[in-house]
Amino acid sequence: MSARINVDQNMLVPLSEAADFVVFADTMSPGLRSCFALRERVHIQHVETILILDITENLRQLAAASAQLLDAKYVISVERNSFNLYQLFTDDKIDSFIILNDDETQFQQVMQKEAADVDIKINDLW
């Protein structure tokens, strides 16, 4: 669509040639909200740590990619599905992860250790 209309080039988000455009279109509205909030309102600096809270898989991937693209120093993701987190970690999309579980005490201890100095939190459910 952007090839057919006039758009500000600074407002475009680059996509890989391998991107699944159906998946991208499905996540565009909430996912781009996070990306543009980071880019236009927060103005990430290389010294900042970002915490991505429990959101859908596609949004998590987009939030992690946005944080990297915008030069965040450190990206932490929190969610219940350890496989998804491990995959993002091994693909170097996030620097650390915290698995949500039913042990509130353990979760609080891990959060205090891993996410004590977070500068920005991303949670699409707010």
The first five atom37 places (N, CA, C, CB, O) and aatype in JSON, in Angstrom:
{
  "aatype": [12, 15, 0, 1, 9, 2, 19, 3, 5, 2, 12, 10, 19, 14, 10, 15, 6, 0, 0, 3, 13, 19, 19, 13, 0, 3, 16, 12, 15, 14, 7, 10, 1, 15, 4, 13, 0, 10, 1, 6, 1, 19, 8, 9, 5, 8, 19, 6, 16, 9, 10, 9, 10, 3, 9, 16, 6, 2, 10, 1, 5, 10, 0, 0, 0, 15, 0, 5, 10, 10, 3, 0, 11, 18, 19, 9, 15, 19, 6, 1, 2, 15, 13, 2, 10, 18, 5, 10, 13, 16, 3, 3, 11, 9, 3, 15, 13, 9, 9, 10, 2, 3, 3, 6, 16, 5, 13, 5, 5, 19, 12, 5, 11, 6, 0, 0, 3, 19, 3, 9, 11, 9, 2, 3, 10, 17],
  "atom_mask": [
    [1, 1, 1, 1, 1],
    [1, 1, 1, 1, 1],
    [1, 1, 1, 1, 1],
    [1, 1, 1, 1, 1],
    [1, 1, 1, 1, 1],
    [1, 1, 1, 1, 1],
    [1, 1, 1, 1, 1],
    [1, 1, 1, 1, 1],
    [1, 1, 1, 1, 1],
    [1, 1, 1, 1, 1],
    [1, 1, 1, 1, 1],
    [1, 1, 1, 1, 1],
    [1, 1, 1, 1, 1],
    [1, 1, 1, 1, 1],
    [1, 1, 1, 1, 1],
    [1, 1, 1, 1, 1],
    [1, 1, 1, 1, 1],
    [1, 1, 1, 1, 1],
    [1, 1, 1, 1, 1],
    [1, 1, 1, 1, 1],
    [1, 1, 1, 1, 1],
    [1, 1, 1, 1, 1],
    [1, 1, 1, 1, 1],
    [1, 1, 1, 1, 1],
    [1, 1, 1, 1, 1],
    [1, 1, 1, 1, 1],
    [1, 1, 1, 1, 1],
    [1, 1, 1, 1, 1],
    [1, 1, 1, 1, 1],
    [1, 1, 1, 1, 1],
    [1, 1, 1, 0, 1],
    [1, 1, 1, 1, 1],
    [1, 1, 1, 1, 1],
    [1, 1, 1, 1, 1],
    [1, 1, 1, 1, 1],
    [1, 1, 1, 1, 1],
    [1, 1, 1, 1, 1],
    [1, 1, 1, 1, 1],
    [1, 1, 1, 1, 1],
    [1, 1, 1, 1, 1],
    [1, 1, 1, 1, 1],
    [1, 1, 1, 1, 1],
    [1, 1, 1, 1, 1],
    [1, 1, 1, 1, 1],
    [1, 1, 1, 1, 1],
    [1, 1, 1, 1, 1],
    [1, 1, 1, 1, 1],
    [1, 1, 1, 1, 1],
    [1, 1, 1, 1, 1],
    [1, 1, 1, 1, 1],
    [1, 1, 1, 1, 1],
    [1, 1, 1, 1, 1],
    [1, 1, 1, 1, 1],
    [1, 1, 1, 1, 1],
    [1, 1, 1, 1, 1],
    [1, 1, 1, 1, 1],
    [1, 1, 1, 1, 1],
    [1, 1, 1, 1, 1],
    [1, 1, 1, 1, 1],
    [1, 1, 1, 1, 1],
    [1, 1, 1, 1, 1],
    [1, 1, 1, 1, 1],
    [1, 1, 1, 1, 1],
    [1, 1, 1, 1, 1],
    [1, 1, 1, 1, 1],
    [1, 1, 1, 1, 1],
    [1, 1, 1, 1, 1],
    [1, 1, 1, 1, 1],
    [1, 1, 1, 1, 1],
    [1, 1, 1, 1, 1],
    [1, 1, 1, 1, 1],
    [1, 1, 1, 1, 1],
    [1, 1, 1, 1, 1],
    [1, 1, 1, 1, 1],
    [1, 1, 1, 1, 1],
    [1, 1, 1, 1, 1],
    [1, 1, 1, 1, 1],
    [1, 1, 1, 1, 1],
    [1, 1, 1, 1, 1],
    [1, 1, 1, 1, 1],
    [1, 1, 1, 1, 1],
    [1, 1, 1, 1, 1],
    [1, 1, 1, 1, 1],
    [1, 1, 1, 1, 1],
    [1, 1, 1, 1, 1],
    [1, 1, 1, 1, 1],
    [1, 1, 1, 1, 1],
    [1, 1, 1, 1, 1],
    [1, 1, 1, 1, 1],
    [1, 1, 1, 1, 1],
    [1, 1, 1, 1, 1],
    [1, 1, 1, 1, 1],
    [1, 1, 1, 1, 1],
    [1, 1, 1, 1, 1],
    [1, 1, 1, 1, 1],
    [1, 1, 1, 1, 1],
    [1, 1, 1, 1, 1],
    [1, 1, 1, 1, 1],
    [1, 1, 1, 1, 1],
    [1, 1, 1, 1, 1],
    [1, 1, 1, 1, 1],
    [1, 1, 1, 1, 1],
    [1, 1, 1, 1, 1],
    [1, 1, 1, 1, 1],
    [1, 1, 1, 1, 1],
    [1, 1, 1, 1, 1],
    [1, 1, 1, 1, 1],
    [1, 1, 1, 1, 1],
    [1, 1, 1, 1, 1],
    [1, 1, 1, 1, 1],
    [1, 1, 1, 1, 1],
    [1, 1, 1, 1, 1],
    [1, 1, 1, 1, 1],
    [1, 1, 1, 1, 1],
    [1, 1, 1, 1, 1],
    [1, 1, 1, 1, 1],
    [1, 1, 1, 1, 1],
    [1, 1, 1, 1, 1],
    [1, 1, 1, 1, 1],
    [1, 1, 1, 1, 1],
    [1, 1, 1, 1, 1],
    [1, 1, 1, 1, 1],
    [1, 1, 1, 1, 1],
    [1, 1, 1, 1, 1],
    [1, 1, 1, 1, 1],
    [1, 1, 1, 1, 1]
  ],
  "atom_positions": [
    [[0.82, -1.19, 0.0], [0.0, 0.0, 0.0], [0.87, 1.26, 0.0], [-0.93, 0.0, 1.2], [0.54, 2.23, -0.68]],
    [[1.96, 1.26, 0.75], [2.79, 2.46, 0.82], [3.44, 2.78, -0.52], [3.86, 2.3, 1.89], [3.89, 3.91, -0.73]],
    [[3.51, 1.81, -1.42], [4.07, 2.06, -2.74], [3.1, 2.87, -3.6], [4.43, 0.73, -3.44], [3.48, 3.42, -4.63]],
    [[1.83, 2.93, -3.18], [0.81, 3.59, -3.98], [0.39, 4.95, -3.44], [-0.39, 2.71, -4.08], [-0.3, 5.71, -4.13]],
    [[0.79, 5.28, -2.24], [0.4, 6.56, -1.65], [1.63, 7.29, -1.13], [-0.63, 6.35, -0.51], [2.68, 6.68, -0.92]],
    [[1.49, 8.58, -0.94], [2.59, 9.37, -0.39], [2.68, 9.13, 1.11], [2.39, 10.87, -0.7], [1.7, 9.29, 1.84]],
    [[3.86, 8.75, 1.56], [4.08, 8.55, 2.99], [5.42, 9.17, 3.37], [4.05, 7.03, 3.36], [6.33, 9.29, 2.55]],
    [[5.51, 9.55, 4.62], [6.77, 10.04, 5.16], [7.7, 8.85, 5.33], [6.56, 10.8, 6.52], [7.39, 7.93, 6.1]],
    [[8.82, 8.83, 4.64], [9.76, 7.7, 4.69], [10.25, 7.43, 6.11], [10.95, 7.97, 3.78], [10.6, 6.29, 6.43]],
    [[10.29, 8.45, 6.95], [10.73, 8.27, 8.34], [9.72, 7.51, 9.18], [11.01, 9.61, 8.97], [10.04, 7.06, 10.28]],
    [[8.5, 7.37, 8.69], [7.46, 6.68, 9.44], [7.3, 5.22, 9.0], [6.14, 7.41, 9.28], [6.42, 4.53, 9.51]],
    [[8.12, 4.75, 8.08], [8.02, 3.38, 7.59], [8.85, 2.44, 8.45], [8.47, 3.29, 6.13], [9.9, 2.81, 8.97]],
    [[8.37, 1.22, 8.59], [9.09, 0.17, 9.31], [9.59, -0.82, 8.28], [8.18, -0.53, 10.39], [8.79, -1.41, 7.56]],
    [[10.9, -1.03, 8.19], [11.43, -1.96, 7.18], [11.05, -3.41, 7.49], [12.95, -1.84, 7.09], [11.06, -3.83, 8.65]],
    [[10.71, -4.15, 6.45], [10.37, -5.57, 6.6], [11.38, -6.41, 5.82], [8.93, -5.86, 6.11], [11.85, -6.01, 4.76]],
    [[11.68, -7.54, 6.37], [12.56, -8.48, 5.69], [11.83, -9.04, 4.47], [12.99, -9.62, 6.65], [10.6, -9.11, 4.45]],
    [[12.58, -9.44, 3.47], [11.99, -10.09, 2.3], [11.29, -11.39, 2.69], [13.07, -10.37, 1.23], [10.36, -11.83, 2.02]],
    [[11.75, -12.0, 3.78], [11.18, -13.27, 4.23], [9.96, -13.08, 5.13], [12.23, -14.08, 4.96], [9.41, -14.05, 5.64]],
    [[9.54, -11.84, 5.34], [8.43, -11.56, 6.26], [7.14, -12.2, 5.76], [8.23, -10.04, 6.41], [6.85, -12.2, 4.56]],
    [[6.37, -12.73, 6.69], [5.05, -13.27, 6.39], [4.07, -12.1, 6.5], [4.66, -14.47, 7.37], [3.72, -11.69, 7.61]],
    [[3.64, -11.56, 5.38], [2.85, -10.35, 5.38], [1.46, -10.55, 5.98], [2.72, -9.83, 3.98], [0.87, -9.6, 6.48]],
    [[0.92, -11.77, 5.95], [-0.37, -12.05, 6.58], [-0.23, -11.92, 8.09], [-0.88, -13.47, 6.19], [-1.06, -11.29, 8.74]],
    [[0.83, -12.5, 8.64], [1.08, -12.39, 10.08], [1.33, -10.93, 10.44], [2.28, -13.28, 10.5], [0.83, -10.44, 11.45]],
    [[2.11, -10.25, 9.63], [2.41, -8.84, 9.91], [1.13, -8.01, 9.91], [3.4, -8.29, 8.88], [0.93, -7.18, 10.8]],
    [[0.28, -8.21, 8.93], [-0.97, -7.45, 8.86], [-1.84, -7.73, 10.08], [-1.74, -7.79, 7.58], [-2.52, -6.83, 10.58]],
    [[-1.82, -8.97, 10.57], [-2.62, -9.36, 11.73], [-2.14, -8.66, 13.01], [-2.58, -10.87, 11.92], [-2.95, -8.35, 13.89]],
    [[-0.85, -8.42, 13.11], [-0.3, -7.82, 14.32], [-0.03, -6.33, 14.18], [0.98, -8.52, 14.7], [0.43, -5.68, 15.12]],
    [[-0.32, -5.8, 13.03], [0.09, -4.44, 12.73], [-0.41, -3.41, 13.73], [-0.39, -4.08, 11.37], [0.38, -2.63, 14.25]],
    [[-1.69, -3.39, 14.0], [-2.22, -2.33, 14.85], [-1.61, -2.33, 16.25], [-3.72, -2.46, 14.95], [-0.99, -1.33, 16.63]],
    [[-1.77, -3.4, 17.04], [-1.18, -3.35, 18.38], [0.34, -3.39, 18.37], [-1.71, -4.51, 19.21], [0.98, -2.76, 19.21]],
    [[0.91, -4.12, 17.44], [2.37, -4.22, 17.39], [3.03, -2.9, 17.02], [0.0, 0.0, 0.0], [4.03, -2.5, 17.61]],
    [[2.46, -2.24, 16.03], [3.03, -0.96, 15.63], [2.81, 0.12, 16.67], [2.45, -0.52, 14.31], [3.58, 1.07, 16.77]],
    [[1.75, -0.05, 17.45], [1.53, 0.89, 18.56], [2.75, 0.89, 19.48], [0.26, 0.51, 19.36], [3.24, 1.95, 19.87]],
    [[3.22, -0.32, 19.83], [4.4, -0.42, 20.69], [5.63, 0.15, 19.99], [4.65, -1.88, 21.09], [6.39, 0.91, 20.59]],
    [[5.82, -0.22, 18.74], [6.99, 0.25, 17.99], [7.01, 1.77, 17.88], [7.01, -0.37, 16.59], [8.03, 2.4, 18.15]],
    [[5.89, 2.36, 17.49], [5.85, 3.81, 17.32], [5.92, 4.54, 18.66], [4.6, 4.22, 16.58], [6.48, 5.63, 18.75]],
    [[5.36, 3.94, 19.71], [5.49, 4.55, 21.04], [6.96, 4.6, 21.43], [4.66, 3.77, 22.1], [7.43, 5.6, 21.96]],
    [[7.68, 3.5, 21.18], [9.11, 3.48, 21.49], [9.87, 4.5, 20.64], [9.68, 2.08, 21.27], [10.76, 5.19, 21.12]],
    [[9.51, 4.57, 19.38], [10.26, 5.42, 18.46], [9.92, 6.9, 18.59], [10.0, 4.98, 17.04], [10.82, 7.75, 18.6]],
    [[8.64, 7.21, 18.69], [8.22, 8.61, 18.63], [8.03, 9.27, 19.99], [6.95, 8.7, 17.86], [8.18, 10.49, 20.1]],
    [[7.71, 8.49, 21.01], [7.42, 9.11, 22.3], [8.51, 8.88, 23.34], [6.13, 8.6, 22.83], [8.81, 9.76, 24.13]],
    [[9.09, 7.7, 23.33], [10.06, 7.35, 24.36], [11.48, 7.75, 23.98], [10.01, 5.86, 24.64], [12.26, 8.15, 24.84]],
    [[11.8, 7.65, 22.72], [13.14, 7.98, 22.23], [14.21, 7.19, 22.99], [13.4, 9.49, 22.37], [14.99, 7.75, 23.77]],
    [[14.23, 5.9, 22.75], [15.18, 4.99, 23.4], [16.61, 5.46, 23.19], [15.01, 3.56, 22.87], [17.0, 5.9, 22.11]],
    [[17.37, 5.34, 24.26], [18.8, 5.61, 24.19], [19.53, 4.3, 24.45], [19.23, 6.72, 25.21], [18.97, 3.38, 25.05]],
    [[20.77, 4.22, 24.0], [21.53, 2.97, 24.09], [21.78, 2.51, 25.53], [22.85, 3.12, 23.38], [22.25, 1.39, 25.74]],
    [[21.5, 3.32, 26.5], [21.75, 2.95, 27.89], [20.5, 2.4, 28.57], [22.27, 4.15, 28.66], [20.52, 2.16, 29.78]],
    [[19.42, 2.21, 27.84], [18.15, 1.84, 28.46], [17.84, 0.35, 28.34], [17.03, 2.64, 27.85], [18.16, -0.31, 27.35]],
    [[17.19, -0.15, 29.39], [16.75, -1.54, 29.46], [15.24, -1.57, 29.27], [17.17, -2.2, 30.81], [14.52, -0.77, 29.86]],
    [[14.77, -2.51, 28.45], [13.35, -2.63, 28.15], [12.83, -3.97, 28.66], [13.08, -2.49, 26.63], [13.48, -5.01, 28.47]],
    [[11.67, -3.95, 29.3], [11.0, -5.15, 29.79], [9.74, -5.36, 28.96], [10.66, -5.03, 31.32], [8.87, -4.5, 28.93]],
    [[9.65, -6.51, 28.29], [8.48, -6.85, 27.48], [7.64, -7.82, 28.3], [8.88, -7.47, 26.09], [8.06, -8.94, 28.57]],
    [[6.44, -7.38, 28.7], [5.58, -8.2, 29.53], [4.77, -9.17, 28.7], [4.66, -7.33, 30.37], [4.7, -9.06, 27.47]],
    [[4.16, -10.12, 29.36], [3.43, -11.24, 28.77], [2.41, -10.78, 27.73], [2.73, -12.03, 29.86], [1.3, -10.37, 28.07]],
    [[2.79, -10.84, 26.44], [1.9, -10.48, 25.34], [1.96, -11.58, 24.3], [2.3, -9.09, 24.72], [2.74, -12.52, 24.44]],
    [[1.16, -11.49, 23.26], [1.1, -12.56, 22.27], [2.44, -12.75, 21.57], [0.01, -12.27, 21.25], [3.28, -11.85, 21.56]],
    [[2.62, -13.91, 20.99], [3.91, -14.26, 20.37], [4.33, -13.27, 19.29], [3.83, -15.65, 19.77], [5.47, -12.8, 19.29]],
    [[3.43, -12.95, 18.37], [3.79, -12.03, 17.3], [4.14, -10.64, 17.83], [2.66, -11.93, 16.29], [5.08, -10.01, 17.36]],
    [[3.36, -10.17, 18.8], [3.65, -8.86, 19.37], [4.96, -8.86, 20.13], [2.51, -8.42, 20.3], [5.7, -7.88, 20.11]],
    [[5.25, -9.96, 20.81], [6.51, -10.07, 21.55], [7.69, -9.99, 20.57], [6.57, -11.4, 22.35], [8.67, -9.29, 20.83]],
    [[7.58, -10.71, 19.47], [8.65, -10.68, 18.47], [8.82, -9.28, 17.9], [8.36, -11.68, 17.34], [9.94, -8.81, 17.71]],
    [[7.7, -8.61, 17.61], [7.78, -7.26, 17.07], [8.33, -6.28, 18.1], [6.39, -6.8, 16.59], [9.13, -5.41, 17.76]],
    [[7.92, -6.41, 19.34], [8.43, -5.53, 20.4], [9.93, -5.73, 20.58], [7.69, -5.78, 21.73], [10.68, -4.77, 20.74]],
    [[10.37, -6.99, 20.57], [11.8, -7.29, 20.72], [12.59, -6.73, 19.54], [12.04, -8.81, 20.86], [13.65, -6.14, 19.71]],
    [[12.07, -6.93, 18.34], [12.75, -6.42, 17.14], [12.78, -4.89, 17.15], [12.05, -6.92, 15.86], [13.78, -4.28, 16.77]],
    [[11.69, -4.27, 17.59], [11.64, -2.81, 17.67], [12.66, -2.28, 18.66], [10.24, -2.34, 18.07], [13.35, -1.31, 18.38]],
    [[12.75, -2.93, 19.81], [13.71, -2.5, 20.83], [15.14, -2.6, 20.29], [13.57, -3.36, 22.11], [15.96, -1.71, 20.52]],
    [[15.43, -3.68, 19.58], [16.76, -3.84, 18.97], [17.0, -2.78, 17.9], [16.91, -5.24, 18.36], [18.05, -2.14, 17.88]],
    [[16.03, -2.61, 17.04], [16.15, -1.65, 15.94], [16.38, -0.23, 16.47], [14.9, -1.68, 15.06], [17.12, 0.55, 15.87]],
    [[15.75, 0.07, 17.59], [15.86, 1.41, 18.17], [17.02, 1.51, 19.16], [14.57, 1.79, 18.86], [17.15, 2.51, 19.86]],
    [[17.86, 0.47, 19.21], [19.14, 0.51, 19.93], [19.03, 0.46, 21.45], [19.87, 1.74, 19.55], [19.8, 1.13, 22.15]],
    [[18.09, -0.33, 21.97], [18.04, -0.53, 23.42], [19.29, -1.27, 23.88], [16.75, -1.31, 23.83], [19.84, -2.09, 23.14]],
    [[19.73, -0.99, 25.08], [20.93, -1.64, 25.6], [20.65, -3.09, 25.95], [21.46, -0.89, 26.83], [21.46, -3.97, 25.67]],
    [[19.49, -3.36, 26.58], [19.21, -4.68, 27.12], [17.7, -4.91, 27.04], [19.72, -4.82, 28.6], [16.93, -4.03, 27.41]],
    [[17.29, -6.07, 26.56], [15.87, -6.39, 26.4], [15.55, -7.66, 27.18], [15.49, -6.56, 24.9], [16.2, -8.69, 27.0]],
    [[14.55, -7.56, 28.06], [14.11, -8.69, 28.89], [12.66, -8.98, 28.52], [14.27, -8.39, 30.43], [11.87, -8.05, 28.36]],
    [[12.3, -10.26, 28.39], [10.93, -10.62, 28.1], [10.39, -11.52, 29.21], [10.82, -11.33, 26.73], [11.11, -12.37, 29.75]],
    [[9.12, -11.33, 29.55], [8.47, -12.1, 30.61], [7.24, -12.78, 30.02], [8.08, -11.18, 31.82], [6.42, -12.13, 29.38]],
    [[7.12, -14.08, 30.25], [5.91, -14.79, 29.81], [5.88, -16.2, 30.4], [5.85, -14.87, 28.27], [6.84, -16.63, 31.04]],
    [[4.79, -16.9, 30.18], [4.62, -18.26, 30.7], [5.26, -19.32, 29.81], [3.15, -18.57, 30.87], [5.73, -20.34, 30.31]],
    [[5.28, -19.11, 28.52], [5.75, -20.12, 27.58], [7.28, -20.07, 27.46], [5.1, -19.93, 26.19], [7.83, -19.21, 26.78]],
    [[7.93, -21.0, 28.14], [9.4, -20.99, 28.16], [10.0, -21.27, 26.78], [9.91, -22.02, 29.16], [11.08, -20.78, 26.47]],
    [[9.31, -22.06, 25.95], [9.83, -22.36, 24.61], [9.96, -21.07, 23.79], [8.91, -23.37, 23.89], [10.99, -20.83, 23.15]],
    [[8.9, -20.24, 23.8], [8.94, -18.98, 23.05], [10.07, -18.08, 23.52], [7.6, -18.25, 23.17], [10.77, -17.48, 22.72]],
    [[10.23, -18.0, 24.83], [11.29, -17.15, 25.39], [12.67, -17.68, 25.01], [11.15, -17.07, 26.9], [13.54, -16.91, 24.61]],
    [[12.85, -18.98, 25.14], [14.15, -19.57, 24.81], [14.48, -19.35, 23.33], [14.16, -21.07, 25.15], [15.63, -19.1, 22.98]],
    [[13.46, -19.45, 22.48], [13.67, -19.24, 21.04], [14.13, -17.81, 20.76], [12.39, -19.55, 20.26], [15.07, -17.59, 20.0]],
    [[13.46, -16.84, 21.38], [13.87, -15.44, 21.2], [15.28, -15.21, 21.72], [12.89, -14.5, 21.91], [16.06, -14.46, 21.13]],
    [[15.6, -15.86, 22.84], [16.93, -15.72, 23.44], [18.01, -16.32, 22.54], [16.96, -16.38, 24.83], [19.04, -15.69, 22.3]],
    [[17.78, -17.53, 22.04], [18.78, -18.18, 21.19], [18.91, -17.48, 19.83], [18.42, -19.65, 20.99], [19.95, -17.57, 19.19]],
    [[17.84, -16.8, 19.39], [17.9, -16.03, 18.14], [18.47, -14.63, 18.36], [16.51, -15.94, 17.52], [18.47, -13.81, 17.44]],
    [[18.95, -14.36, 19.57], [19.52, -13.04, 19.94], [18.54, -11.89, 19.76], [20.75, -12.77, 19.1], [18.94, -10.77, 19.43]],
    [[17.25, -12.16, 19.97], [16.24, -11.1, 19.91], [16.05, -10.45, 21.27], [14.9, -11.67, 19.41], [15.64, -9.29, 21.36]],
    [[16.33, -11.2, 22.34], [16.27, -10.66, 23.7], [17.56, -11.04, 24.42], [15.01, -11.19, 24.47], [18.24, -11.99, 24.03]],
    [[17.87, -10.3, 25.46], [19.1, -10.55, 26.21], [18.88, -11.44, 27.43], [19.71, -9.24, 26.65], [19.8, -12.1, 27.9]],
    [[17.65, -11.46, 27.92], [17.33, -12.24, 29.11], [15.84, -12.51, 29.12], [17.77, -11.49, 30.42], [15.07, -11.83, 28.44]],
    [[15.42, -13.51, 29.89], [13.98, -13.76, 30.0], [13.62, -14.24, 31.4], [13.54, -14.8, 28.96], [14.46, -14.76, 32.13]],
    [[12.35, -14.04, 31.74], [11.81, -14.46, 33.03], [10.55, -15.25, 32.73], [11.51, -13.22, 33.98], [9.66, -14.77, 32.03]],
    [[10.47, -16.45, 33.27], [9.32, -17.32, 33.04], [8.31, -17.11, 34.16], [9.75, -18.81, 32.94], [8.64, -17.25, 35.34]],
    [[7.09, -16.78, 33.78], [6.01, -16.67, 34.76], [5.62, -18.07, 35.21], [4.78, -15.91, 34.17], [5.45, -18.97, 34.38]],
    [[5.46, -18.25, 36.5], [4.96, -19.53, 37.0], [4.04, -19.26, 38.17], [6.13, -20.47, 37.41], [3.75, -18.1, 38.48]],
    [[3.58, -20.31, 38.82], [2.62, -20.15, 39.91], [3.27, -19.83, 41.25], [1.81, -21.4, 40.04], [2.56, -19.58, 42.22]],
    [[4.58, -19.82, 41.31], [5.29, -19.51, 42.56], [5.56, -18.01, 42.63], [6.63, -20.32, 42.65], [6.56, -17.51, 42.1]],
    [[4.66, -17.29, 43.27], [4.75, -15.83, 43.34], [6.03, -15.35, 44.01], [3.55, -15.29, 44.09], [6.63, -14.38, 43.56]],
    [[6.44, -16.03, 45.07], [7.66, -15.63, 45.78], [8.88, -15.75, 44.88], [7.85, -16.49, 47.04], [9.7, -14.84, 44.8]],
    [[9.0, -16.88, 44.2], [10.13, -17.09, 43.29], [10.1, -16.06, 42.16], [10.09, -18.52, 42.71], [11.14, -15.51, 41.8]],
    [[8.92, -15.81, 41.61], [8.79, -14.84, 40.52], [9.24, -13.45, 40.98], [7.34, -14.79, 40.02], [9.97, -12.77, 40.26]],
    [[8.81, -13.03, 42.16], [9.2, -11.72, 42.69], [10.71, -11.62, 42.89], [8.48, -11.45, 44.01], [11.32, -10.59, 42.61]],
    [[11.32, -12.7, 43.37], [12.77, -12.71, 43.57], [13.51, -12.56, 42.23], [13.22, -14.01, 44.28], [14.46, -11.79, 42.12]],
    [[13.05, -13.3, 41.24], [13.68, -13.24, 39.91], [13.48, -11.84, 39.31], [13.1, -14.33, 38.97], [14.41, -11.28, 38.73]],
    [[12.28, -11.29, 39.45], [12.01, -9.94, 38.92], [12.91, -8.91, 39.59], [10.53, -9.57, 39.13], [13.44, -8.01, 38.92]],
    [[13.09, -9.02, 40.9], [13.94, -8.06, 41.61], [15.38, -8.15, 41.14], [13.88, -8.31, 43.12], [16.08, -7.14, 41.04]],
    [[15.82, -9.36, 40.83], [17.2, -9.55, 40.38], [17.38, -9.13, 38.92], [17.62, -11.01, 40.56], [18.3, -8.37, 38.6]],
    [[16.51, -9.62, 38.05], [16.68, -9.42, 36.6], [16.15, -8.08, 36.09], [15.99, -10.53, 35.87], [16.7, -7.51, 35.15]],
    [[15.08, -7.59, 36.7], [14.41, -6.42, 36.14], [14.43, -5.21, 37.07], [12.98, -6.76, 35.8], [13.57, -4.34, 36.98]],
    [[15.4, -5.17, 37.96], [15.45, -4.08, 38.94], [15.69, -2.72, 38.31], [16.54, -4.36, 39.95], [15.17, -1.72, 38.79]],
    [[16.44, -2.67, 37.25], [16.81, -1.39, 36.65], [16.18, -1.16, 35.28], [18.31, -1.3, 36.52], [16.81, -0.61, 34.38]],
    [[14.94, -1.59, 35.12], [14.24, -1.44, 33.85], [13.86, 0.03, 33.65], [12.97, -2.34, 33.81], [13.36, 0.69, 34.56]],
    [[14.1, 0.52, 32.45], [13.75, 1.9, 32.12], [12.38, 2.01, 31.45], [14.81, 2.5, 31.21], [11.65, 2.97, 31.68]],
    [[12.04, 1.01, 30.62], [10.81, 1.06, 29.82], [10.12, -0.3, 29.89], [11.11, 1.45, 28.34], [10.77, -1.34, 29.75]],
    [[8.8, -0.29, 30.11], [8.01, -1.53, 30.11], [7.04, -1.49, 28.94], [7.24, -1.71, 31.46], [6.39, -0.48, 28.69]],
    [[6.97, -2.62, 28.22], [6.02, -2.75, 27.11], [4.98, -3.77, 27.52], [6.74, -3.16, 25.78], [5.3, -4.92, 27.81]],
    [[3.72, -3.33, 27.54], [2.61, -4.21, 27.86], [1.44, -3.74, 27.02], [2.27, -4.21, 29.4], [0.86, -2.69, 27.31]],
    [[1.08, -4.49, 26.0], [0.03, -4.05, 25.08], [-1.35, -4.06, 25.71], [0.03, -4.91, 23.85], [-2.29, -3.52, 25.13]],
    [[-1.5, -4.66, 26.88], [-2.82, -4.77, 27.49], [-3.2, -3.55, 28.31], [-2.87, -5.98, 28.36], [-4.31, -3.5, 28.84]],
    [[-2.32, -2.56, 28.42], [-2.67, -1.37, 29.19], [-3.64, -0.55, 28.41], [-1.44, -0.54, 29.53], [-4.07, 0.51, 28.89]]
  ]
}
